[in-house]
Coordinates of N, CA, C and O in Angstrom, one line a residue:
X213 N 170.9 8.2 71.0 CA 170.3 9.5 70.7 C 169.1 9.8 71.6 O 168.2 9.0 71.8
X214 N 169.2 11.3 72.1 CA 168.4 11.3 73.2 C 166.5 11.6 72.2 O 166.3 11.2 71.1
X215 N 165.6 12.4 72.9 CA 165.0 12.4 72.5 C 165.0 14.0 71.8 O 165.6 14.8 72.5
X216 N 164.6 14.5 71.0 CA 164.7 16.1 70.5 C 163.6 16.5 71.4 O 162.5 15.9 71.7
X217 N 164.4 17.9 72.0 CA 163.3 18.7 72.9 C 162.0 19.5 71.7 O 161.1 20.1 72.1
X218 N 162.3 19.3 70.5 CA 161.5 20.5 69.4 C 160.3 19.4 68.8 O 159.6 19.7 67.8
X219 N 160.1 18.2 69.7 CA 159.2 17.4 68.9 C 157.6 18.0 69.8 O 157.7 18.3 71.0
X220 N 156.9 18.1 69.4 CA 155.6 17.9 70.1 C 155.2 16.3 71.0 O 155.7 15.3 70.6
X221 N 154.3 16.3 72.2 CA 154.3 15.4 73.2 C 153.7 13.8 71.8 O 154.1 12.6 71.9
X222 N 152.9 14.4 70.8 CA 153.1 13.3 69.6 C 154.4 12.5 69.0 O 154.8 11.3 69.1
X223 N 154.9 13.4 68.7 CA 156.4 13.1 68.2 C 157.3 12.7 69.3 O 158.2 11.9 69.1
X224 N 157.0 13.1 70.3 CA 157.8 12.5 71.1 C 157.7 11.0 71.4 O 158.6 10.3 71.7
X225 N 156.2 10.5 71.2 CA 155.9 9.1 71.5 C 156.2 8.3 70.6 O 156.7 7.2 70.8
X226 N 155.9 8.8 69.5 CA 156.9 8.1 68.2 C 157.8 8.1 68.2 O 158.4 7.0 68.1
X227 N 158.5 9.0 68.5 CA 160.2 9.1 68.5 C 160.9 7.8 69.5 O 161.9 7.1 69.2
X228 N 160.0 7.7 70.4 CA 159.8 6.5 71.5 C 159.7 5.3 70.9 O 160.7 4.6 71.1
X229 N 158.6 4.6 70.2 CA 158.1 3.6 69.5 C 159.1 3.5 68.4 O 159.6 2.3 68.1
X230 N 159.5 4.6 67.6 CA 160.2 4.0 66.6 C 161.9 3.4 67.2 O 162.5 2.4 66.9
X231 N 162.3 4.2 68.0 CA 163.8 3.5 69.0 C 163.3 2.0 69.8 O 164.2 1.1 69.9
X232 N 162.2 1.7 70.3 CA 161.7 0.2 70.6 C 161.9 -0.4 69.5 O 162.7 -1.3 69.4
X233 N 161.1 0.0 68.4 CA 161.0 -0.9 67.3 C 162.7 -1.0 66.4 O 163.2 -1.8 65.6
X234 N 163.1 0.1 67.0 CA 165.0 -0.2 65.7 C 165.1 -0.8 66.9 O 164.4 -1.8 66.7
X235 N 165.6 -0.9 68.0 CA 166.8 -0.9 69.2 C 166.5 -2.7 70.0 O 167.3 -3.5 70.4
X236 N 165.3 -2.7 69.9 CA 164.6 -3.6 70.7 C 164.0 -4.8 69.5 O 164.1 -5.9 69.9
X237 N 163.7 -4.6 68.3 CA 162.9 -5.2 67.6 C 161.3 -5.7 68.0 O 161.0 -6.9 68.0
X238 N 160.6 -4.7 68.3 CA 159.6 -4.5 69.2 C 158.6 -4.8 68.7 O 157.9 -3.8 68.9
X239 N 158.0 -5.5 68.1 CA 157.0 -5.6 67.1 C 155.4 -4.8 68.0 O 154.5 -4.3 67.3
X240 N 155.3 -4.8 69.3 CA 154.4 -3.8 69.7 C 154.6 -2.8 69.2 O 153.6 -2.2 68.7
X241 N 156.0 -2.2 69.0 CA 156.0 -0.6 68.8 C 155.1 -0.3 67.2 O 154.4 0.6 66.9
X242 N 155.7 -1.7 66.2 CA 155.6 -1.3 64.9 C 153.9 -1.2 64.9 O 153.5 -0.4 64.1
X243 N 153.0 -1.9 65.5 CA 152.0 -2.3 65.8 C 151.1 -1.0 66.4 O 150.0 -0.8 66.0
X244 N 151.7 -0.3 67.2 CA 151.3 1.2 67.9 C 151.2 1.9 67.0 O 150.1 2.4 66.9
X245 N 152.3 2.3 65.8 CA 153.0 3.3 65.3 C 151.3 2.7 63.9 O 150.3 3.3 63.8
X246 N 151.5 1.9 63.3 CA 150.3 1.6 62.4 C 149.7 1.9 63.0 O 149.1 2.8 62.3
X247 N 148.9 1.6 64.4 CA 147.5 1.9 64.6 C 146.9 3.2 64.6 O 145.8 3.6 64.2
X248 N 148.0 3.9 65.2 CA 147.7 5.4 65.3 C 147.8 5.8 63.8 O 147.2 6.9 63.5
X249 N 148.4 5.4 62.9 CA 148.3 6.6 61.5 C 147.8 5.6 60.3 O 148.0 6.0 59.2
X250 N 147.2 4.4 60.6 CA 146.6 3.7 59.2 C 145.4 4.5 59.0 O 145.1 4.8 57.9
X251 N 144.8 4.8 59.7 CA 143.2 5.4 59.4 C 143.5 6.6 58.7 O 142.8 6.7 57.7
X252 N 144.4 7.5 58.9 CA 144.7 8.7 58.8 C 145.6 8.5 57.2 O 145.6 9.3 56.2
X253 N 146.4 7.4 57.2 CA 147.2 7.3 55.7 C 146.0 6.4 54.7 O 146.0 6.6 53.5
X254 N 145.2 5.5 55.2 CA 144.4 5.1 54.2 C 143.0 6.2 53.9 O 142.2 5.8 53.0
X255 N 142.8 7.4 54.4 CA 141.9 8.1 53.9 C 142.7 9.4 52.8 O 142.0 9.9 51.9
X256 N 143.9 9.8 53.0 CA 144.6 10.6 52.4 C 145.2 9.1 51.2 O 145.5 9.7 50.2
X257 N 145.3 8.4 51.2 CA 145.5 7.2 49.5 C 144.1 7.4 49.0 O 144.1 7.6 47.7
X258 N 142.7 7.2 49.8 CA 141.5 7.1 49.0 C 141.2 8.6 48.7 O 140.3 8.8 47.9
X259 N 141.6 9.5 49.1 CA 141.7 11.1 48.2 C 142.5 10.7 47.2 O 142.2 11.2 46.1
X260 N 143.0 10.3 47.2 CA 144.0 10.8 45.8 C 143.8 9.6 44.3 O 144.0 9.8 43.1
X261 N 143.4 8.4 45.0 CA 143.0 7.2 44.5 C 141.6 7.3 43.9 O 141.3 7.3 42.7
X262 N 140.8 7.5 44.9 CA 139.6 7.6 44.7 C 138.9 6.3 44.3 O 137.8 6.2 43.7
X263 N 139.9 5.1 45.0 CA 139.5 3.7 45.0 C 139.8 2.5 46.2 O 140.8 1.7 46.1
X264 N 139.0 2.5 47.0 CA 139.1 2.0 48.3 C 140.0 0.6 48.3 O 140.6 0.2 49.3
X265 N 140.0 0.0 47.0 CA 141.1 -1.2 47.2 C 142.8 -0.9 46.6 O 143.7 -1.6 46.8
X266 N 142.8 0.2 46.0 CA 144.1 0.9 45.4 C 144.4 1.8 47.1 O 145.5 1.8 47.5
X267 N 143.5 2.4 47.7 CA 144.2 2.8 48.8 C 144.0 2.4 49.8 O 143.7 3.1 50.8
X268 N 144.0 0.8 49.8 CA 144.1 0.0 50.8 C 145.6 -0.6 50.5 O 146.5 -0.3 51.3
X269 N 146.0 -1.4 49.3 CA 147.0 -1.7 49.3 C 147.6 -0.3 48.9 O 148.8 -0.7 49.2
X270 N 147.8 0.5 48.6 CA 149.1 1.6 49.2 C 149.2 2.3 50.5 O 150.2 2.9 50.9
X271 N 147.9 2.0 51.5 CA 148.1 2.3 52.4 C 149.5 0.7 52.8 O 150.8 0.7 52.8
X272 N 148.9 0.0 52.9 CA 150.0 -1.4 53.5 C 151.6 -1.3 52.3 O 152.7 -1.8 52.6
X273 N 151.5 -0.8 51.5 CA 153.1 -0.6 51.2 C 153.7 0.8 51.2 O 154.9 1.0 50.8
X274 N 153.0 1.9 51.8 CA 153.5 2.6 52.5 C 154.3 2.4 53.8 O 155.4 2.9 54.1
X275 N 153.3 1.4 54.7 CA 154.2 1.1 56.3 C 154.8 0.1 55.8 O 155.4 -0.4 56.7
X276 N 155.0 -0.7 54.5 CA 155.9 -1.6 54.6 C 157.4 -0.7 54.0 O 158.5 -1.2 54.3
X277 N 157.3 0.2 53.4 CA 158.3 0.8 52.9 C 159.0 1.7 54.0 O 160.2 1.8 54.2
X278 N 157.9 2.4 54.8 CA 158.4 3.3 56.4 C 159.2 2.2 57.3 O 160.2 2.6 57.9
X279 N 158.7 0.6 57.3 CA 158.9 0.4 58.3 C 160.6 -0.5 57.6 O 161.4 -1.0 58.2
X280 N 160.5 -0.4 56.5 CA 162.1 -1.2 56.0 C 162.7 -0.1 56.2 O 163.7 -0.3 56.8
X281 N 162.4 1.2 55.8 CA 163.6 2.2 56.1 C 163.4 3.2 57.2 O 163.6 4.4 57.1
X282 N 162.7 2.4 58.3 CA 162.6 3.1 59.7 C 163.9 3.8 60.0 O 163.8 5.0 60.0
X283 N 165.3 3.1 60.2 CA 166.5 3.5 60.1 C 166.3 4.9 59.9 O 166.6 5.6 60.9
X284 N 166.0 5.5 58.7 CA 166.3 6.8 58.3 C 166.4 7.6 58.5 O 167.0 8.6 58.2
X285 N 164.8 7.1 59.4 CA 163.7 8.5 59.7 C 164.8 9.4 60.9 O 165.5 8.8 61.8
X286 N 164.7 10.5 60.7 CA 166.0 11.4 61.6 C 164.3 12.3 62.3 O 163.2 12.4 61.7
X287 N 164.7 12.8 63.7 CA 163.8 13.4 64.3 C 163.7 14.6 64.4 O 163.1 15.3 65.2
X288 N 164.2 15.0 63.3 CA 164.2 16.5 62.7 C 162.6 17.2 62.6 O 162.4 18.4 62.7
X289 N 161.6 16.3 62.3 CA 160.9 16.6 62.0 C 159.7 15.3 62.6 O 160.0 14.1 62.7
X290 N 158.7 15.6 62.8 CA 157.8 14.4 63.5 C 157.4 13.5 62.2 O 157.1 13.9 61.1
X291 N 157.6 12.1 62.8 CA 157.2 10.6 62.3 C 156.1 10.9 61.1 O 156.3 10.7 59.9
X292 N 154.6 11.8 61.6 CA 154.0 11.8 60.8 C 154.4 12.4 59.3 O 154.0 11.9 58.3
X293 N 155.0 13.5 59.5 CA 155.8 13.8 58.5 C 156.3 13.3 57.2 O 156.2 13.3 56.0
X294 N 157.2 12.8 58.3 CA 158.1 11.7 57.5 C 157.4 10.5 56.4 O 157.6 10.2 55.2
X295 N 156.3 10.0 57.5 CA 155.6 8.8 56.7 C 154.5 9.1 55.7 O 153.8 8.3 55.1
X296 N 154.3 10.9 55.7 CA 153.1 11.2 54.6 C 153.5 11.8 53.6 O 152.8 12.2 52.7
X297 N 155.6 12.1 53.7 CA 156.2 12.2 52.5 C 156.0 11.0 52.0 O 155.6 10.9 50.9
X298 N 156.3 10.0 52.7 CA 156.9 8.8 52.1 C 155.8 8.2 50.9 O 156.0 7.7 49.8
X299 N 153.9 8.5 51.7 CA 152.7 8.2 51.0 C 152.4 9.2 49.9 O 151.5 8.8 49.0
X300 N 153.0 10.2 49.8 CA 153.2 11.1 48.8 C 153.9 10.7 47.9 O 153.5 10.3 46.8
X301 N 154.6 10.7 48.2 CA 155.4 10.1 46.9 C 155.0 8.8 46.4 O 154.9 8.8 45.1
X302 N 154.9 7.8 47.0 CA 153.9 7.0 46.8 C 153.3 7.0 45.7 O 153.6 6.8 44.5
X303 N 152.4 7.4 46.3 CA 150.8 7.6 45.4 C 151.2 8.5 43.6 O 150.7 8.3 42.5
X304 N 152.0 9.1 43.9 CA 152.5 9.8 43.0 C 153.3 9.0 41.8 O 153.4 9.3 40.6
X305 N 153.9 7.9 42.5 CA 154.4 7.1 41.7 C 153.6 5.7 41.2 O 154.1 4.8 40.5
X306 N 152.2 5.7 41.9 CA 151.4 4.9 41.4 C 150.8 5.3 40.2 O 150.8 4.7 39.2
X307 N 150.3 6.8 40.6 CA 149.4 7.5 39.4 C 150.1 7.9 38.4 O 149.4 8.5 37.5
X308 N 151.0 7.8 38.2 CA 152.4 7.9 37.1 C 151.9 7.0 36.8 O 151.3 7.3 35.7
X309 N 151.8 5.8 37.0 CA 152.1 4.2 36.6 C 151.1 3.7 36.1 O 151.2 3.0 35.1
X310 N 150.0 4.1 36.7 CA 148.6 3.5 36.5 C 148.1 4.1 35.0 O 147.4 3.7 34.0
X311 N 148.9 5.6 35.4 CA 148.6 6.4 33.9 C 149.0 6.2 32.8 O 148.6 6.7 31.8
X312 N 150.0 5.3 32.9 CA 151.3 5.1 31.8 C 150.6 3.9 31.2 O 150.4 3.7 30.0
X313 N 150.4 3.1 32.3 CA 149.1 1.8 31.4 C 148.3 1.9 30.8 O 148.3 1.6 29.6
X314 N 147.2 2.5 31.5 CA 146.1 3.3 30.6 C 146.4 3.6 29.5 O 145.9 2.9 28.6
X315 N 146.9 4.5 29.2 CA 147.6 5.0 28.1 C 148.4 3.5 26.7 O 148.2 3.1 25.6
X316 N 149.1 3.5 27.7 CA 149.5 1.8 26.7 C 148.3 0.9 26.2 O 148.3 0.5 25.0
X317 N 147.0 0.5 27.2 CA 146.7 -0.1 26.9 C 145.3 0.8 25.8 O 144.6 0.1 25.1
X318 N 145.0 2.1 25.8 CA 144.3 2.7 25.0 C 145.1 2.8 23.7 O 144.3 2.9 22.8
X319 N 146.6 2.8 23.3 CA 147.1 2.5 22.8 C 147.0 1.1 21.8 O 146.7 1.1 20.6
X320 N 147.2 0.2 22.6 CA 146.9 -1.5 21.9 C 145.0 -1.3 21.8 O 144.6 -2.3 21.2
X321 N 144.0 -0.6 22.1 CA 142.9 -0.5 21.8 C 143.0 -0.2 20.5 O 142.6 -0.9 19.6
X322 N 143.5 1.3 20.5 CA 143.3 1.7 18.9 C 143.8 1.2 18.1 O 143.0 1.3 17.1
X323 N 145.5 0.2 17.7 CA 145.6 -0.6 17.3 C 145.3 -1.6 16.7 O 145.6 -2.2 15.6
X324 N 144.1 -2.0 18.0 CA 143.2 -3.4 17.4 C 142.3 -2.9 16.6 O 142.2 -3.4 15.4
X325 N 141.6 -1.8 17.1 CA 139.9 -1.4 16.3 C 140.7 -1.2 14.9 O 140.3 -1.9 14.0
X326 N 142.1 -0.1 14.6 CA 142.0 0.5 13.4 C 142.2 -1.0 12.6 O 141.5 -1.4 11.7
X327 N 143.4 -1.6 13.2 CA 143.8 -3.2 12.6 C 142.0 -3.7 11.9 O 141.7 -3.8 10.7
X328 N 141.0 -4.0 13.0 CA 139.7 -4.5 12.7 C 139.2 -3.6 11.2 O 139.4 -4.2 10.1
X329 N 138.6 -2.3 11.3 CA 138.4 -1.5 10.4 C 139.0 -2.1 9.2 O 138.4 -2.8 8.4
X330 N 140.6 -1.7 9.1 CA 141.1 -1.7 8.0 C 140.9 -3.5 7.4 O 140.9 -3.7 6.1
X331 N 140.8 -4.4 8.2 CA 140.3 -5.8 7.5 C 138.7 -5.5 6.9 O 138.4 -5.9 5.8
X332 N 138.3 -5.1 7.4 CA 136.6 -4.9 7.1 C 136.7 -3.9 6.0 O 135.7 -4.0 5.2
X333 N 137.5 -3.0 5.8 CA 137.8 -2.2 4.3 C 138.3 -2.8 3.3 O 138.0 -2.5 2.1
X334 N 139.1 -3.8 3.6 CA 140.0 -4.4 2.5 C 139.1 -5.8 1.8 O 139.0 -6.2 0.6
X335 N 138.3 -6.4 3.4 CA 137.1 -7.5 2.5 C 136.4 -7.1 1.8 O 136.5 -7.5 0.7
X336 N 135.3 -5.9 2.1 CA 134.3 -5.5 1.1 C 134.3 -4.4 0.9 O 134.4 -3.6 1.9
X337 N 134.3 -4.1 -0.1 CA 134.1 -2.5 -0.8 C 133.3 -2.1 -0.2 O 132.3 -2.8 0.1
X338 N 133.6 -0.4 0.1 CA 132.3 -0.1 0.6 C 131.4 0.7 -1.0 O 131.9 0.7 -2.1
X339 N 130.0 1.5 -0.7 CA 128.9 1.6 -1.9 C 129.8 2.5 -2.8 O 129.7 2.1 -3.9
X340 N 130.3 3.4 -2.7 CA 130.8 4.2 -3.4 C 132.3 3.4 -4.3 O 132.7 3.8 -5.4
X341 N 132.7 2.5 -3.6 CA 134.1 1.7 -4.5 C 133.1 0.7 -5.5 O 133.5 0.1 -6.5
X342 N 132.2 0.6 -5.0 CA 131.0 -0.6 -6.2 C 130.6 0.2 -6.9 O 130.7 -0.3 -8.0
X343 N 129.9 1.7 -7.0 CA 129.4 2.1 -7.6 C 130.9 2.3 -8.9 O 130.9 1.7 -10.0
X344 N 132.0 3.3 -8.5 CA 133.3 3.2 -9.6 C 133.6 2.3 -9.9 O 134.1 2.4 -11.0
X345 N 133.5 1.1 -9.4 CA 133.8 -0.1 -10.3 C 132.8 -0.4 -11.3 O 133.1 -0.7 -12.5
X346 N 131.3 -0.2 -10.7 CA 131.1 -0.4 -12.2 C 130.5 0.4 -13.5 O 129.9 0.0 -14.5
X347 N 131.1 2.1 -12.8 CA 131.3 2.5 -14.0 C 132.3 2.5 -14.9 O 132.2 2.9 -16.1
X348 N 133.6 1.9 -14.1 CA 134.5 1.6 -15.2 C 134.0 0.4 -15.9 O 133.8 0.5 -17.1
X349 N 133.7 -0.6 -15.5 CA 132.9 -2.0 -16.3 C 132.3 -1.4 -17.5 O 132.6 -1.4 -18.7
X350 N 131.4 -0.7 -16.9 CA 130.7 -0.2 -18.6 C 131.1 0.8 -19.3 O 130.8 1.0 -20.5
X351 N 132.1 1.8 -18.6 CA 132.8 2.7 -19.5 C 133.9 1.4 -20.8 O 134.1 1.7 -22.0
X352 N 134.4 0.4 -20.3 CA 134.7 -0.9 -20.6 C 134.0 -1.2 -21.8 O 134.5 -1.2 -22.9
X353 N 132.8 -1.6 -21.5 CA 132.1 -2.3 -22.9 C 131.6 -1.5 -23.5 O 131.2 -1.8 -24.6
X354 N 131.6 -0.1 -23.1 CA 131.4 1.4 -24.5 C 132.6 1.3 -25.3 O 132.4 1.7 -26.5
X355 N 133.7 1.0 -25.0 CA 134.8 0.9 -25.4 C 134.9 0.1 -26.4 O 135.1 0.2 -27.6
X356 N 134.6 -0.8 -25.6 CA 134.9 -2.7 -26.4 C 133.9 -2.3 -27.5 O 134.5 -2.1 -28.6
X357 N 132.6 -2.1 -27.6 CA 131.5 -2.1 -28.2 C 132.1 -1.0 -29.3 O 131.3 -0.6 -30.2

């Protein structure tokens, strides 16, 4: 496949690098293709993350995921493209995930506290169940009496 005349002189060097790296198994190429767009995909993960070690490792399983399905990428459209859908989506399916925990685990929070409470209700009366108890007691011995 030749190179697309509709890429920009960018795209076209990617377009380059990524046929080294399928055709050749080039590990320079894969190596170029990271250096030019890690800075650029790990500052668009720490926008969205807004935590430098969460968009550190999704920066690295974004090019691990671009570069297992290098294959795919079609030159319809430039590399960058391609690989900041790929971090899109990504990220999107982290913050799904991360939210879904959160949530679970605020979940098993309120569980424990209400669990806690309701032991701490059931050991001691609180003032107002002491006070009715013992006005039944002596409503009791007005009785008895």
């Amino acid at each position: 496949m030749g190179i697309k005349s509709n890429l920009t002189t960018k795209g076209k060097r990617d377009y380059k690098l990524i046929q080294r790296a399928l055709n050749e198994g080039d590990q320079k190429a894969y190596a170029e293709l990271l250096e030019y767009y890690r800075d650029p995909l790990y500052f668009r993960m720490l926008k969205i993350t807004q935590n430098p070690d969460d968009a550190e490792d999704l920066t690295i399983e974004v090019f691990a995921k671009a570069f297992k399905n290098l294959k795919q990428y079609a030159p319809d459209y430039a590399f960058s493209t391609w690989l900041f859908a790929i971090a899109n989506n990504h990220a999107i399916d982290f913050t799904r995930n991360k939210n879904r925990n959160l949530a679970r685990k605020n979940e098993r929070d309120e569980k424990v506290e209400k669990s806690h409470h309701s032991k701490v209700a059931s050991e001691t009366p609180d003032p107002e169940e002491l006070f009715i108890r013992s006005q039944k007691v002596e409503m009791i011995h007005e009785v008895v009496d």
